[in-house]
Amino acid sequence: MDDLVSYGTPNADPGSLPTIHVISDSVGLTAQAVARAAAAQFGVTNPAIEVLPKVRSFGEIKDFLDEHSAFHRQNSGDGRMLVFYTLVDGSLARQLSAYAADRDDIVAVDLMTDAIAAIARMTGRKPSTKPGGLHVADQYYFKRIEAIEFTIAHDDGRNPQELSQADIVLLGVSRSSKTPTSIYLSQQGYKVANIPLDPTTDPPRELADVERTRLFGLMTTPEVLIGIRQRRLGNASVVAARYADPEYVYQDLEQARALMRKLGCIVVHTENRAVEETAQEILRYYERAHPPSADMMG
């Protein structure tokens, strides 16, 4: 994970920053904007950001932190995490603050509590505790909302007649991380469509109209895919055993790979990678052909 190499390294490349983990009881747009502004001071205009939105319990927060810390530790040897949080729920904010204080591997920044308290002290007014009260109505905000709506409407092969309107089109077999990667990219302001590939179904003919620099194939290894599909099936594995059968999985991947070659897709591997890693690799390729405009820089 390139973005994690610089953890604790005094002479690290200044263009390399750790993933910023955003936690919010709204959608996290405020914290993401602050994260991008802060990263820009280090020459990074598009930092890796992982978002936990609409949290309602500390259990969700703890699971998110523990899971991501373990992932970073396994993949980079350093489980430390940088966390920006906007929690208007005072109880959640206090629990997160206390939890982070007890751990040496978490640097957590509260972006709301002090600001709200300062205004309350100055005005004598009582703040609202309703999440989502702050949305900056700027061009970038509306672009992201439009991108998210487009991406949801074009998930899992829906509305293929509009594929040419997408900034990015993802192709991949079932359980290759198409939807989470699409949603992550949409939160950065990109309109994304994703197309499921299956040996028994022909891909939409509209793919031929999509510019090749916008086409990305998500690929994984048979071993990883079999494990994911087996876990996904659970107790239904006996009924739908073919879905995770090694022979079927190999055929599924091989046909997908052949189609990606035919279409000229840029192939990105997703095995043992976080969604933000996959998304950042896609954007590195995409932005070479389509440099981001000022409004996409946040």
Short mmCIF file of C-alpha atoms in Angstrom, two decimals:
data_model
loop_
_atom_site.label_atom_id
_atom_site.label_comp_id
_atom_site.label_asym_id
_atom_site.label_seq_id
_atom_site.Cartn_x
_atom_site.Cartn_y
_atom_site.Cartn_z
CA MET A 1 0.00 0.00 0.00
CA ASP A 2 1.93 3.01 -1.29
CA ASP A 3 0.05 5.54 0.83
CA LEU A 4 1.16 3.81 4.04
CA VAL A 5 4.89 3.48 3.42
CA SER A 6 5.61 6.89 4.93
CA TYR A 7 4.09 6.13 8.35
CA GLY A 8 6.60 7.27 10.95
CA THR A 9 9.35 7.75 8.37
CA PRO A 10 11.00 11.18 8.78
CA ASN A 11 12.51 11.22 5.29
CA ALA A 12 9.50 9.80 3.50
CA ASP A 13 8.46 11.10 0.11
CA PRO A 14 6.37 14.23 0.81
CA GLY A 15 3.90 13.12 -1.84
CA SER A 16 3.04 10.04 0.19
CA LEU A 17 0.44 10.32 2.94
CA PRO A 18 -1.39 7.73 5.03
CA THR A 19 -5.00 6.89 4.34
CA ILE A 20 -7.28 9.30 6.18
CA HIS A 21 -10.17 7.56 7.92
CA VAL A 22 -13.32 9.68 8.19
CA ILE A 23 -16.03 8.88 10.75
CA SER A 24 -19.32 10.75 10.76
CA ASP A 25 -22.89 10.44 12.00
CA SER A 26 -23.86 12.22 8.76
CA VAL A 27 -22.26 11.49 5.37
CA GLY A 28 -18.76 12.75 6.18
CA LEU A 29 -18.52 15.46 3.53
CA THR A 30 -17.26 18.07 6.00
CA ALA A 31 -14.45 15.86 7.27
CA GLN A 32 -13.50 14.85 3.73
CA ALA A 33 -13.25 18.52 2.71
CA VAL A 34 -11.01 19.26 5.70
CA ALA A 35 -8.91 16.17 4.99
CA ARG A 36 -8.33 17.25 1.39
CA ALA A 37 -7.49 20.80 2.43
CA ALA A 38 -4.98 19.54 5.01
CA ALA A 39 -3.41 17.04 2.60
CA ALA A 40 -3.01 19.78 0.00
CA GLN A 41 -0.58 21.50 2.37
CA PHE A 42 1.69 18.49 1.82
CA GLY A 43 1.35 18.58 -1.95
CA VAL A 44 -1.30 15.83 -2.10
CA THR A 45 -4.50 16.98 -3.78
CA ASN A 46 -6.24 13.61 -3.89
CA PRO A 47 -5.49 11.75 -0.65
CA ALA A 48 -6.78 8.25 0.05
CA ILE A 49 -9.88 8.61 2.22
CA GLU A 50 -11.94 5.80 3.74
CA VAL A 51 -15.35 6.83 5.08
CA LEU A 52 -17.61 5.37 7.78
CA PRO A 53 -20.83 7.41 7.39
CA LYS A 54 -24.10 7.57 9.33
CA VAL A 55 -22.79 5.84 12.44
CA ARG A 56 -25.29 5.32 15.21
CA SER A 57 -23.33 3.30 17.76
CA PHE A 58 -19.84 3.18 19.17
CA GLY A 59 -19.74 -0.51 18.26
CA GLU A 60 -19.76 0.45 14.57
CA ILE A 61 -16.88 2.85 15.16
CA LYS A 62 -14.81 0.35 17.12
CA ASP A 63 -15.31 -2.39 14.51
CA PHE A 64 -14.30 0.02 11.73
CA LEU A 65 -11.13 1.12 13.54
CA ASP A 66 -10.11 -2.39 14.58
CA GLU A 67 -10.70 -3.85 11.11
CA HIS A 68 -8.76 -1.14 9.29
CA SER A 69 -5.93 -1.10 11.80
CA ALA A 70 -5.51 -4.86 11.39
CA PHE A 71 -5.59 -4.52 7.60
CA HIS A 72 -2.89 -1.84 7.56
CA ARG A 73 -0.75 -3.78 10.03
CA GLN A 74 -0.95 -6.90 7.87
CA ASN A 75 -0.26 -5.11 4.58
CA SER A 76 2.22 -2.42 5.58
CA GLY A 77 3.57 -3.59 8.93
CA ASP A 78 2.18 -0.45 10.57
CA GLY A 79 -1.34 -0.41 11.99
CA ARG A 80 -1.38 3.25 12.98
CA MET A 81 -4.35 5.25 11.74
CA LEU A 82 -5.18 8.88 11.10
CA VAL A 83 -8.83 9.60 11.91
CA PHE A 84 -10.88 12.76 11.25
CA TYR A 85 -14.33 12.68 12.81
CA THR A 86 -17.44 14.85 12.75
CA LEU A 87 -19.84 13.55 15.38
CA VAL A 88 -22.57 15.88 16.64
CA ASP A 89 -23.71 13.14 19.00
CA GLY A 90 -21.74 14.11 22.11
CA SER A 91 -21.80 10.61 23.55
CA LEU A 92 -20.29 9.06 20.40
CA ALA A 93 -17.66 11.81 20.22
CA ARG A 94 -16.63 11.27 23.83
CA GLN A 95 -16.44 7.48 23.43
CA LEU A 96 -14.31 7.78 20.30
CA SER A 97 -12.04 10.35 21.95
CA ALA A 98 -11.53 8.11 24.98
CA TYR A 99 -10.94 5.02 22.85
CA ALA A 100 -8.36 6.80 20.69
CA ALA A 101 -6.62 8.21 23.77
CA ASP A 102 -6.14 4.68 25.12
CA ARG A 103 -4.50 3.51 21.90
CA ASP A 104 -1.04 4.53 20.74
CA ASP A 105 -1.81 3.57 17.14
CA ILE A 106 -4.66 6.06 16.53
CA VAL A 107 -4.32 9.78 15.93
CA ALA A 108 -7.89 11.14 16.05
CA VAL A 109 -8.93 14.70 15.23
CA ASP A 110 -12.33 15.98 16.43
CA LEU A 111 -13.50 18.51 13.83
CA MET A 112 -16.83 19.43 15.42
CA THR A 113 -16.88 19.46 19.22
CA ASP A 114 -14.61 22.43 19.90
CA ALA A 115 -16.17 24.52 17.13
CA ILE A 116 -19.71 23.86 18.35
CA ALA A 117 -18.74 24.52 21.97
CA ALA A 118 -17.05 27.82 21.06
CA ILE A 119 -20.16 29.10 19.26
CA ALA A 120 -22.36 27.95 22.13
CA ARG A 121 -20.20 29.79 24.68
CA MET A 122 -20.14 32.98 22.64
CA THR A 123 -23.86 33.08 21.83
CA GLY A 124 -25.36 31.31 24.81
CA ARG A 125 -27.43 29.27 22.39
CA LYS A 126 -27.90 25.51 22.57
CA PRO A 127 -26.61 23.63 19.49
CA SER A 128 -28.70 21.16 17.54
CA THR A 129 -27.70 17.52 17.89
CA LYS A 130 -29.09 16.58 14.48
CA PRO A 131 -26.43 15.06 12.18
CA GLY A 132 -26.04 16.48 8.69
CA GLY A 133 -26.75 20.10 9.56
CA LEU A 134 -23.65 21.32 7.76
CA HIS A 135 -23.46 20.92 3.99
CA VAL A 136 -21.35 23.36 2.04
CA ALA A 137 -23.40 24.19 -1.04
CA ASP A 138 -20.49 24.54 -3.40
CA GLN A 139 -19.96 23.23 -6.91
CA TYR A 140 -17.93 20.25 -5.72
CA TYR A 141 -20.61 19.22 -3.23
CA PHE A 142 -23.33 19.15 -5.89
CA LYS A 143 -21.04 17.33 -8.31
CA ARG A 144 -20.50 14.58 -5.76
CA ILE A 145 -24.22 14.26 -5.06
CA GLU A 146 -24.88 13.96 -8.80
CA ALA A 147 -22.10 11.37 -9.10
CA ILE A 148 -23.45 9.28 -6.21
CA GLU A 149 -26.97 9.32 -7.66
CA PHE A 150 -25.67 8.31 -11.10
CA THR A 151 -23.57 5.50 -9.63
CA ILE A 152 -26.45 4.04 -7.63
CA ALA A 153 -28.67 4.15 -10.72
CA HIS A 154 -26.01 2.30 -12.75
CA ASP A 155 -24.98 -0.36 -10.26
CA ASP A 156 -24.84 -4.02 -11.29
CA GLY A 157 -25.47 -3.43 -14.99
CA ARG A 158 -28.55 -1.24 -14.69
CA ASN A 159 -29.35 1.31 -17.41
CA PRO A 160 -26.64 0.18 -19.86
CA GLN A 161 -28.01 2.58 -22.49
CA GLU A 162 -26.36 5.39 -20.47
CA LEU A 163 -22.89 3.85 -20.18
CA SER A 164 -21.36 6.52 -22.40
CA GLN A 165 -22.33 9.13 -19.78
CA ALA A 166 -20.14 7.52 -17.11
CA ASP A 167 -16.74 8.90 -16.19
CA ILE A 168 -15.61 5.38 -15.30
CA VAL A 169 -17.02 1.95 -16.15
CA LEU A 170 -15.99 -1.04 -14.04
CA LEU A 171 -16.28 -4.63 -15.25
CA GLY A 172 -15.81 -7.74 -13.18
CA VAL A 173 -17.18 -11.08 -12.11
CA SER A 174 -19.44 -11.44 -9.10
CA ARG A 175 -17.73 -10.53 -5.77
CA SER A 176 -14.81 -8.67 -7.38
CA SER A 177 -15.52 -5.45 -5.42
CA LYS A 178 -17.35 -3.62 -8.22
CA THR A 179 -20.04 -1.98 -6.11
CA PRO A 180 -17.92 -0.80 -3.13
CA THR A 181 -15.27 0.55 -5.51
CA SER A 182 -17.97 2.33 -7.54
CA ILE A 183 -19.47 3.94 -4.45
CA TYR A 184 -16.06 5.03 -3.17
CA LEU A 185 -15.21 6.66 -6.52
CA SER A 186 -18.60 8.36 -6.67
CA GLN A 187 -17.89 9.97 -3.31
CA GLN A 188 -14.90 11.59 -4.98
CA GLY A 189 -17.18 13.08 -7.65
CA TYR A 190 -16.90 10.48 -10.43
CA LYS A 191 -19.93 9.04 -12.21
CA VAL A 192 -19.36 5.28 -12.22
CA ALA A 193 -21.24 2.41 -13.82
CA ASN A 194 -20.39 -1.21 -13.11
CA ILE A 195 -21.11 -4.23 -15.27
CA PRO A 196 -21.26 -7.80 -13.90
CA LEU A 197 -19.61 -10.44 -16.06
CA ASP A 198 -21.01 -13.95 -16.14
CA PRO A 199 -20.21 -16.90 -18.46
CA THR A 200 -23.92 -17.39 -19.14
CA THR A 201 -24.75 -13.76 -19.99
CA ASP A 202 -23.57 -11.53 -22.82
CA PRO A 203 -22.23 -8.12 -21.76
CA PRO A 204 -24.21 -5.07 -22.92
CA ARG A 205 -23.43 -4.00 -26.48
CA GLU A 206 -23.14 -0.38 -25.27
CA LEU A 207 -19.68 -1.20 -23.91
CA ALA A 208 -18.39 -0.78 -27.47
CA ASP A 209 -19.29 2.92 -27.27
CA VAL A 210 -17.29 3.59 -24.09
CA GLU A 211 -13.91 5.27 -24.50
CA ARG A 212 -11.14 2.79 -23.63
CA THR A 213 -9.50 5.11 -21.10
CA ARG A 214 -12.72 4.93 -19.07
CA LEU A 215 -12.95 1.12 -19.00
CA PHE A 216 -11.47 -0.76 -16.04
CA GLY A 217 -11.57 -4.50 -15.42
CA LEU A 218 -11.45 -5.69 -11.82
CA MET A 219 -9.60 -8.99 -11.53
CA THR A 220 -8.76 -11.29 -8.64
CA THR A 221 -7.25 -14.73 -8.16
CA PRO A 222 -9.35 -17.92 -8.24
CA GLU A 223 -8.31 -18.83 -4.71
CA VAL A 224 -9.39 -15.50 -3.25
CA LEU A 225 -12.64 -15.47 -5.24
CA ILE A 226 -13.57 -19.00 -4.20
CA GLY A 227 -13.07 -18.09 -0.55
CA ILE A 228 -15.18 -14.92 -0.85
CA ARG A 229 -17.98 -16.73 -2.65
CA GLN A 230 -17.99 -19.58 -0.16
CA ARG A 231 -18.30 -17.13 2.73
CA ARG A 232 -20.99 -15.24 0.84
CA LEU A 233 -23.05 -18.40 0.31
CA GLY A 234 -22.83 -19.58 3.90
CA ASN A 235 -25.47 -22.19 4.60
CA ALA A 236 -26.76 -21.92 1.04
CA SER A 237 -23.52 -23.36 -0.36
CA VAL A 238 -25.08 -26.79 -0.92
CA VAL A 239 -27.91 -25.32 -2.99
CA ALA A 240 -25.72 -22.95 -5.05
CA ALA A 241 -22.46 -24.90 -4.95
CA ARG A 242 -21.66 -24.14 -8.61
CA TYR A 243 -21.22 -20.45 -7.75
CA ALA A 244 -18.10 -21.25 -5.69
CA ASP A 245 -17.04 -24.39 -7.55
CA PRO A 246 -13.34 -24.05 -8.53
CA GLU A 247 -13.90 -25.15 -12.13
CA TYR A 248 -16.74 -22.64 -12.56
CA VAL A 249 -14.71 -19.86 -10.91
CA TYR A 250 -11.72 -20.50 -13.20
CA GLN A 251 -14.03 -20.39 -16.24
CA ASP A 252 -15.70 -17.23 -14.93
CA LEU A 253 -12.37 -15.44 -14.52
CA GLU A 254 -10.90 -16.66 -17.80
CA GLN A 255 -13.87 -15.49 -19.84
CA ALA A 256 -13.84 -12.16 -18.02
CA ARG A 257 -10.12 -11.76 -18.72
CA ALA A 258 -10.66 -12.53 -22.41
CA LEU A 259 -13.41 -9.91 -22.67
CA MET A 260 -11.26 -7.32 -20.91
CA ARG A 261 -8.45 -7.95 -23.41
CA LYS A 262 -10.90 -7.64 -26.30
CA LEU A 263 -12.29 -4.35 -25.00
CA GLY A 264 -8.87 -2.94 -24.16
CA CYS A 265 -9.68 -2.48 -20.47
CA ILE A 266 -7.09 -1.39 -17.97
CA VAL A 267 -6.99 -4.35 -15.56
CA VAL A 268 -6.72 -3.68 -11.83
CA HIS A 269 -6.26 -6.48 -9.30
CA THR A 270 -8.39 -6.33 -6.17
CA GLU A 271 -7.22 -9.33 -4.15
CA ASN A 272 -6.06 -8.51 -0.61
CA ARG A 273 -6.55 -4.80 -1.19
CA ALA A 274 -8.74 -2.22 0.49
CA VAL A 275 -11.32 -0.45 -1.65
CA GLU A 276 -9.43 2.84 -1.39
CA GLU A 277 -6.29 1.19 -2.79
CA THR A 278 -8.15 -0.15 -5.80
CA ALA A 279 -9.83 3.21 -6.35
CA GLN A 280 -6.55 5.12 -6.15
CA GLU A 281 -4.94 2.85 -8.76
CA ILE A 282 -7.92 3.37 -11.06
CA LEU A 283 -7.67 7.13 -10.61
CA ARG A 284 -3.95 7.14 -11.33
CA TYR A 285 -4.64 5.66 -14.75
CA TYR A 286 -7.83 7.64 -15.33
CA GLU A 287 -6.36 11.04 -14.49
CA ARG A 288 -3.45 10.60 -16.89
CA ALA A 289 -5.98 10.57 -19.73
CA HIS A 290 -8.49 12.88 -18.04
CA PRO A 291 -6.68 15.39 -15.80
CA PRO A 292 -9.03 16.60 -13.03
CA SER A 293 -10.45 20.09 -13.35
CA ALA A 294 -10.26 22.54 -10.47
CA ASP A 295 -13.74 21.67 -9.21
CA MET A 296 -12.76 18.00 -8.85
CA MET A 297 -9.82 18.87 -6.62
CA GLY A 298 -12.06 19.83 -3.72
#
